[in-house]
XYZ file of N, CA and C in Angstrom:
369
model
N -10.766 15.375 -7.813
C -10.774 14.593 -6.682
C -9.373 13.155 -7.133
N -9.090 12.584 -6.265
C -7.708 11.672 -6.868
C -9.171 10.278 -6.809
N -8.916 9.702 -7.214
C -9.463 8.256 -7.092
C -8.541 6.800 -7.482
N -8.612 5.728 -6.595
C -7.816 4.951 -6.385
C -7.938 4.019 -6.669
N -7.839 2.698 -7.797
C -8.378 1.400 -7.717
C -7.108 0.270 -7.983
N -7.909 -0.781 -7.120
C -6.885 -1.422 -6.687
C -7.218 -2.846 -7.549
N -5.733 -3.843 -7.910
C -5.999 -5.029 -8.208
C -5.203 -5.962 -7.672
N -5.016 -6.902 -8.125
C -4.346 -8.287 -7.680
C -4.649 -8.691 -6.593
N -4.282 -9.586 -5.471
C -4.361 -10.099 -4.653
C -4.419 -11.606 -4.452
N -5.354 -11.910 -3.629
C -5.768 -13.614 -3.620
C -5.212 -14.013 -2.497
N -5.339 -15.721 -3.464
C -4.727 -16.560 -2.121
C -3.023 -17.601 -2.625
N -2.292 -17.766 -1.138
C -1.506 -18.124 -1.576
C -0.550 -18.784 -0.549
N -0.184 -19.565 -0.744
C 0.212 -20.415 0.478
C 1.969 -19.617 1.153
N 2.101 -20.368 2.341
C 3.027 -19.607 3.092
C 4.528 -19.920 2.154
N 5.226 -18.575 1.946
C 6.705 -18.806 1.494
C 6.306 -17.843 -0.005
N 4.769 -17.852 -0.460
C 4.559 -17.595 -1.685
C 4.911 -15.709 -1.810
N 4.079 -15.281 -3.193
C 4.437 -14.281 -3.155
C 3.251 -13.486 -4.145
N 2.473 -12.435 -4.086
C 1.690 -11.875 -4.515
C 2.371 -10.251 -4.937
N 1.469 -9.700 -6.169
C 1.885 -8.244 -6.231
C 0.738 -7.425 -6.345
N 0.466 -6.540 -5.305
C -0.844 -5.568 -5.655
C -0.557 -4.865 -6.482
N -1.554 -3.926 -7.000
C -1.445 -2.252 -8.198
C -2.370 -1.703 -7.384
N -2.140 -0.207 -7.691
C -3.032 0.469 -7.460
C -3.174 1.642 -8.195
N -3.937 1.900 -8.980
C -4.077 2.976 -10.268
C -4.285 4.250 -9.873
N -3.870 5.189 -10.116
C -4.349 6.659 -9.524
C -5.530 7.493 -10.783
N -6.037 7.926 -10.992
C -7.010 8.712 -11.740
C -7.027 10.554 -11.451
N -7.125 10.994 -12.165
C -7.563 12.619 -11.815
C -5.937 12.917 -11.805
N -5.959 14.696 -11.025
C -5.439 15.427 -10.479
C -4.216 15.322 -9.706
N -3.016 15.152 -9.750
C -2.206 14.837 -8.625
C -1.265 15.692 -8.907
N -0.818 16.661 -8.305
C -0.196 17.778 -7.993
C 0.604 17.990 -6.475
N 1.906 19.056 -6.360
C 2.386 18.973 -5.287
C 3.269 17.812 -4.869
N 3.025 17.784 -3.213
C 3.794 16.149 -2.379
C 3.088 15.509 -2.568
N 3.109 14.527 -3.079
C 2.048 13.344 -2.906
C 2.309 12.624 -2.390
N 2.415 11.635 -1.897
C 2.240 10.162 -1.397
C 0.930 9.033 -1.625
N 1.846 8.124 -1.914
C 0.738 6.532 -1.649
C 1.524 5.802 -0.923
N 0.583 5.119 -0.459
C 0.624 3.842 0.787
C -0.075 2.801 0.736
N 0.280 1.654 1.064
C -0.124 0.554 1.656
C -0.840 0.370 3.058
N -1.729 -0.053 2.981
C -2.435 -0.226 4.530
C -2.815 -1.993 4.665
N -3.244 -2.417 6.030
C -3.718 -3.365 5.854
C -4.683 -3.636 7.106
N -5.615 -4.762 6.894
C -6.380 -4.487 8.362
C -7.200 -6.182 8.340
N -7.014 -6.651 9.306
C -7.492 -7.991 9.261
C -8.514 -8.297 10.421
N -9.512 -9.039 10.155
C -10.897 -8.959 10.957
C -10.234 -8.731 12.901
N -11.031 -7.891 13.086
C -11.342 -7.273 14.628
C -9.713 -6.650 15.157
N -8.852 -6.221 13.682
C -7.236 -5.794 14.379
C -7.636 -4.141 13.763
N -6.964 -3.764 14.630
C -6.350 -2.137 13.871
C -5.861 -2.446 12.401
N -5.822 -0.871 11.778
C -5.183 -0.862 10.213
C -3.821 -0.193 10.575
N -2.999 -1.046 9.836
C -1.819 -0.901 9.878
C -1.465 -0.475 8.495
N -0.331 0.748 8.657
C 0.525 0.826 8.006
C 1.373 0.004 7.155
N 1.796 -0.706 6.123
C 2.725 -1.523 5.593
C 3.790 -0.590 4.481
N 3.571 0.216 3.998
C 4.519 0.886 3.385
C 3.985 2.022 2.340
N 4.682 3.068 2.419
C 4.465 4.318 1.645
C 5.474 4.585 0.658
N 5.088 5.354 -0.251
C 6.197 5.765 -1.066
C 6.103 7.426 -1.711
N 6.229 8.135 -1.534
C 6.578 9.616 -2.097
C 6.615 9.753 -3.771
N 5.817 10.226 -4.105
C 6.155 10.140 -5.064
C 7.039 10.669 -5.666
N 7.308 12.783 -5.545
C 8.351 13.215 -6.226
C 9.419 12.587 -6.158
N 10.045 11.958 -5.082
C 11.392 11.833 -4.801
C 11.461 10.151 -4.894
N 10.620 9.635 -4.844
C 10.471 7.980 -4.855
C 11.055 7.029 -3.783
N 10.999 7.885 -2.564
C 11.629 7.492 -1.149
C 10.631 6.848 -1.037
N 10.892 5.458 -0.770
C 9.962 4.273 0.091
C 10.164 4.397 2.146
N 9.159 3.995 2.069
C 9.263 3.712 3.874
C 8.455 2.797 4.127
N 8.904 1.796 4.834
C 8.179 0.515 5.370
C 7.640 -0.033 6.872
N 6.991 -0.645 7.064
C 6.322 -0.320 8.062
C 7.489 -2.035 8.974
N 7.094 -2.428 9.924
C 8.127 -3.508 10.393
C 7.933 -4.896 10.039
N 6.671 -5.227 9.739
C 6.170 -6.436 8.896
C 6.879 -6.479 7.755
N 6.959 -5.585 7.327
C 6.959 -5.468 5.619
C 8.656 -5.451 4.841
N 9.429 -5.405 5.906
C 10.886 -4.880 6.113
C 11.467 -5.875 5.553
N 12.629 -6.204 4.779
C 13.107 -7.592 3.873
C 12.210 -8.204 3.226
N 11.072 -8.109 3.551
C 10.006 -9.223 2.699
C 9.264 -8.056 1.446
N 8.497 -6.631 1.600
C 7.764 -6.304 0.656
C 8.874 -4.997 -0.173
N 8.015 -4.948 -0.867
C 9.618 -3.700 -1.959
C 7.601 -2.685 -2.384
N 7.636 -1.507 -2.167
C 6.878 -0.796 -2.625
C 7.832 0.101 -3.703
N 6.561 0.578 -5.289
C 7.569 1.295 -6.205
C 6.403 1.662 -6.701
N 6.403 2.678 -7.976
C 5.801 3.030 -8.437
C 6.163 3.293 -10.484
N 5.211 3.699 -10.954
C 5.573 4.042 -12.375
C 4.582 5.194 -12.725
N 5.344 6.180 -12.906
C 4.656 7.373 -12.973
C 4.092 7.471 -14.382
N 4.926 7.261 -15.365
C 3.968 7.387 -16.204
C 2.265 5.809 -16.576
N 2.338 5.314 -15.674
C 1.081 5.049 -15.693
C 0.522 5.206 -14.314
N 0.574 6.279 -13.572
C 0.702 6.576 -12.408
C -0.188 5.292 -11.674
N 0.815 4.291 -11.361
C 0.479 3.207 -10.159
C 1.325 3.328 -9.923
N 1.554 2.770 -8.436
C 1.869 1.503 -7.246
C 1.851 0.529 -6.926
N 2.857 -0.087 -7.019
C 2.960 -1.805 -6.369
C 3.061 -1.514 -5.398
N 2.450 -3.223 -4.981
C 3.251 -3.520 -4.132
C 3.353 -4.657 -3.950
N 5.008 -5.083 -3.957
C 4.938 -6.923 -4.172
C 5.535 -7.123 -2.802
N 4.778 -8.651 -2.882
C 4.963 -9.281 -1.844
C 5.640 -10.946 -1.439
N 6.783 -10.725 -1.062
C 7.029 -12.035 -0.657
C 7.417 -12.691 0.182
N 7.700 -14.013 0.095
C 7.997 -14.868 1.841
C 6.923 -14.449 2.784
N 5.744 -14.956 1.914
C 4.249 -14.019 2.838
C 4.080 -15.315 3.785
N 3.171 -14.738 4.718
C 2.916 -15.345 6.047
C 1.828 -15.143 6.253
N 1.192 -17.176 6.941
C -0.254 -16.105 7.220
C -0.879 -14.796 8.141
N 0.439 -14.628 8.854
C -0.215 -13.521 9.589
C -0.237 -12.031 8.734
N 0.313 -12.562 7.419
C -0.162 -11.330 6.515
C -1.365 -10.853 5.866
N -2.657 -12.491 6.206
C -3.594 -12.456 5.921
C -4.344 -10.901 6.133
N -5.189 -10.416 5.348
C -5.892 -9.345 5.506
C -6.608 -8.889 4.318
N -7.363 -7.768 4.445
C -7.822 -7.414 3.566
C -6.523 -5.665 3.240
N -5.958 -5.697 1.854
C -5.125 -4.586 1.867
C -5.315 -3.432 1.243
N -5.358 -2.156 1.819
C -5.755 -0.752 1.216
C -4.532 -0.011 0.466
N -5.098 0.404 -0.585
C -4.224 1.427 -1.233
C -4.353 3.131 -0.557
N -3.803 3.804 -0.202
C -4.393 4.878 0.319
C -3.354 6.075 -0.322
N -3.668 7.376 -0.682
C -3.461 8.535 -1.336
C -3.733 9.898 -0.411
N -2.178 10.833 0.065
C -2.544 11.945 0.276
C -1.515 12.895 0.719
N -1.572 13.995 1.510
C -0.042 14.887 1.830
C 0.618 13.744 2.573
N 2.300 14.643 2.193
C 3.487 13.771 2.660
C 3.198 14.569 3.862
N 3.340 13.451 5.268
C 3.897 13.733 6.387
C 4.948 13.191 7.485
N 3.522 11.581 8.123
C 4.412 11.037 8.952
C 4.600 9.128 8.191
N 3.976 9.662 6.500
C 4.341 8.425 5.669
C 2.892 7.182 5.988
N 3.386 6.325 6.967
C 2.333 5.137 7.792
C 1.372 5.640 8.524
N 1.253 7.203 8.464
C -0.470 7.292 9.905
C -1.174 7.302 8.563
N -2.452 6.728 9.054
C -3.434 6.984 8.185
C -4.181 8.322 8.168
N -3.748 9.094 9.275
C -4.779 10.000 9.550
C -4.201 11.216 8.127
N -2.877 11.099 7.424
C -2.110 11.554 6.526
C -2.858 11.476 5.209
N -3.918 10.231 5.010
C -4.458 10.204 3.819
C -5.869 10.499 3.574
N -6.194 10.911 2.687
C -7.815 11.412 2.637
C -8.206 10.676 1.474
N -7.546 9.854 0.246
C -8.032 9.074 -0.595
C -7.776 7.428 -0.590
N -8.840 6.270 -0.878
C -8.457 5.569 -0.348
C -9.166 4.420 -1.457
N -8.147 3.327 -1.926
C -8.811 1.928 -2.961
C -9.816 1.232 -2.075
N -10.103 0.339 -2.912
C -11.493 -0.140 -2.624
C -11.703 -1.480 -1.827
N -9.517 -1.836 -1.329
C -9.253 -2.841 -0.514
C -8.838 -4.079 -1.563
N -8.648 -5.081 -1.576
C -7.878 -6.195 -2.025
C -7.654 -7.295 -0.861
N -8.066 -8.389 -1.190
C -7.973 -9.190 0.118
C -6.677 -9.723 0.100
N -5.658 -10.375 0.765
C -4.750 -11.523 0.834
C -4.734 -12.556 1.981
N -4.688 -13.783 1.391
C -4.938 -14.731 2.343
C -3.698 -15.781 1.436
N -3.241 -15.893 3.263
C -2.171 -17.105 2.852
C -2.192 -17.757 3.994
N -1.878 -19.003 3.641
C -2.557 -20.658 3.912
C -1.291 -21.143 4.554
N -1.468 -22.026 5.549
C 0.061 -23.086 5.948
C -0.133 -24.087 5.484
């Protein structure tokens, strides 16, 4: 069973940057994807970015394009989300997720979740 542990996050002013990390433990094999989702209070959980472990191919949601970058370090079994040019509307709880690769930013593809990391962006 794969376990995901997140770190990073915090509070930042608009225009600032944060980097989130998610380290996977356990046995990972085959075609596997890691992704970042976020959920603001009272709103639906949205896919932010995803990456295929084998090919290192990234996918981005509309809100992330041009501002966020997903990457991975295979040796450390870690995926990162670099968030630049942050806006107040980026404020949310961010979750790392892992699962089989299919539609990438659909949460139904993911069966393992990190504990969540709060990101708060002030004006």
